[in-house]
Amino acid sequence: MISLDPVSRNDHGLRGRAGPRKHLLALAVLLGSLGIVVALWRVAYQRELEASRQGFVQDAETVVERVRQRMVKHELVLMGGASLFASIARPTPGQWRAYVDQLEITNRFPGMVGLGFAGYVSQAQMIALQREWMESGYGRLEVSPRGIRPYYGPILYLEPRTAVNSRAVGFDMFSEPVRHRAMADAGDMAMPRLTGLVQLVQDGDQQRESVLLYVPVYLGGLEPRTLSGRRQGLLGWVYAPMRLEPFVRAALGEAGAGSDLRFSIADVTDEGARPLFSSLPSPRKQPPAFVHVFELDHYGRRWRFTFHSGPIAVAAPQLRGLYWTGALGVLVSLLMYAVAWTLVRTQARARALAERMTEDLRRSEERFRIAVEHSAIGKALLDRDERVVGVNAALAKIVGRDRGSLAGTALSSLFAVGESRESIDEQGIRRSNRQIVRQDGDVREVQLTFSPIPGNVGQDVASLVQVEDITERVRAEARVHALNRTLEARVALRTRELSQANQELEAFAYSVSHDLRAPLRAIDGFSRVLIERYARVMDEEGVDYLGRVRKAASRMGELIDALLKMSRVGRGEMRLARLDLSRLAGEVVEELRLSAPERHVDVVIAPGMAAEGDAALVRNLLGNLLGNAWKFTRNRPDARIEIGVTGERDGMVEFFVRDNGAGFTQEYADKLFRPFQRLHRQEEFAGHGIGLASVKRIVERHGGEVRAEGREGEGAALHFSLPAIMEKF
């Protein structure tokens, strides 16, 4: 019989024969195991530390993106105000107030002090403007600071009309260097521009970190192509003064995004850093575990974000468990040393026993002893009645009992009463899962594997059972299942929120369609009545003005239709199917030929183009791209349009639509896909600036990308990608 209990007899003679070399071997085992534990612990420590740092960097970049997106929302508000000048030469204060009131700036845009308009006025025009201001009943326009300057940028409108905002009306922002720089850059480059740190007129002597965002407004609402044209056609700027403290807090959101992060923002555009915002504690008792610096370029300014994490105990709390793991590793090393020391002491006895045994039996017993005694899995030898003959230390630890007390115990008495599923394979090995109730009351989940032992091992041993403690694995699986249920609930909640957002978007679209069309119909109707009934008593200039009013109203109606059309593109369920893009393109071209039979355009459509997508959306996409190519080749006698395939990559197929029409300057390519952005005058090529914005939305809904290439006067090429299909159409 092979015993699994350690030798307890202290034999001086045998110990003496072990020799000092055996003791050195045990010491080598100790040092080697300690070295491995330390090396593995350091690797795990660095891995966990790096994971915490990556999470910190990701959270920091999320905060930067929220700030950037918040600034983009402010830009959209200013662009909406600027678009008001596309149909009205200069809105009245009442019209401006109505536009700002419906935005609900105070509730929706914390940090934005107001929305205003500053005119670009020369010295000669200033006198006329003050006279016009007085004659229109708006009161006396007082410009400050006083003085004679070549050009002025006085604040004409600023809503909401609060007491502090009223003090700012008439302030010449063009006379202040920081504001002057941003205003001049915005006008010259026809792009939104942000100022450096300024003191708002509304704040008086109170020191508050603030900036202003400017959007230029040009005569007729169109952007001139040349620098001289932009300077001559500049009417002024729609602008928004913003206090940075509430602006940044609002960007982080009500959910407290980045609440565990502490960071500061500084403007580093010019020499030196100008602090804009800081949530860093001062003084800090413990240094931060991680520091991340990110620089953001937007609207002509460079902002530096400096993020500080908490101390190492807060930034990487999981490291706390590694210390216990390291201590456990050291303990295991000591246990291995004790085992090695025990083996050294028992070597002499093994030699004495080997004299009474055959060499084969000795080797078999030694292999079995090592495999069982030092296994991390609990093992026990059983007789034919499944009573315990011997156990290893791992099993005694699992059941929580002394090894000596387990001898002769029925194995079934160690398990809790209950059903268990048992399986038997072809070799007669049985497997089952049971529960063990320890003496201290702790219930452990174990997996049992019964293996028969051949009879030549011994008459009193019939089988070997392996007992593996799987409690932590079972608990982990339970936690995973609970987490999955939680995630499913969150997904359902987000789905309901998305559905509600879509309903609100549809309600907004209906409001735009219904509420804005009524005043437009009134403007058009009354203008038509004035022309029909009173044209005789008006001069040609008055009739011309009324005609312009009707055209502007018609233009506004078309813009509303285009806006609604673009909003519908982003809604609705997508129905994916295999599409023959060659056939769809041919149908679109045939419709274009029927609409303009007098034109002769050479259209080349590559055969066999196929992709997967929503048929209605893809046909809309092709209609916009081919319609643009048809329109911009109008002035070419040798007009040519080509649609083909660029190639396939990462499961997406890239297509192109190329023409030899008017083309565009490549540096303005990114503006093509923005709503209402146009690179050509309305008189040259009619349109609303919605087509390519709709194309971008359709492509992105399919998971693709769109880009544009072109040269002015030489044509353009629009590339877009759609999901590929696995087999030919």
JSON list of C-alpha atoms in Angstrom, two decimals, residues 170 205 448 516:
[
{"chain": "A", "resi": 170, "resn": "GLY", "atom": "CA", "xyz": [-22.61, 99.29, -28.72]},
{"chain": "A", "resi": 205, "resn": "ASP", "atom": "CA", "xyz": [-14.59, 94.16, -12.83]},
{"chain": "A", "resi": 448, "resn": "LEU", "atom": "CA", "xyz": [-15.10, 14.45, -8.88]},
{"chain": "A", "resi": 516, "resn": "LEU", "atom": "CA", "xyz": [-42.47, 77.71, -40.53]}
]
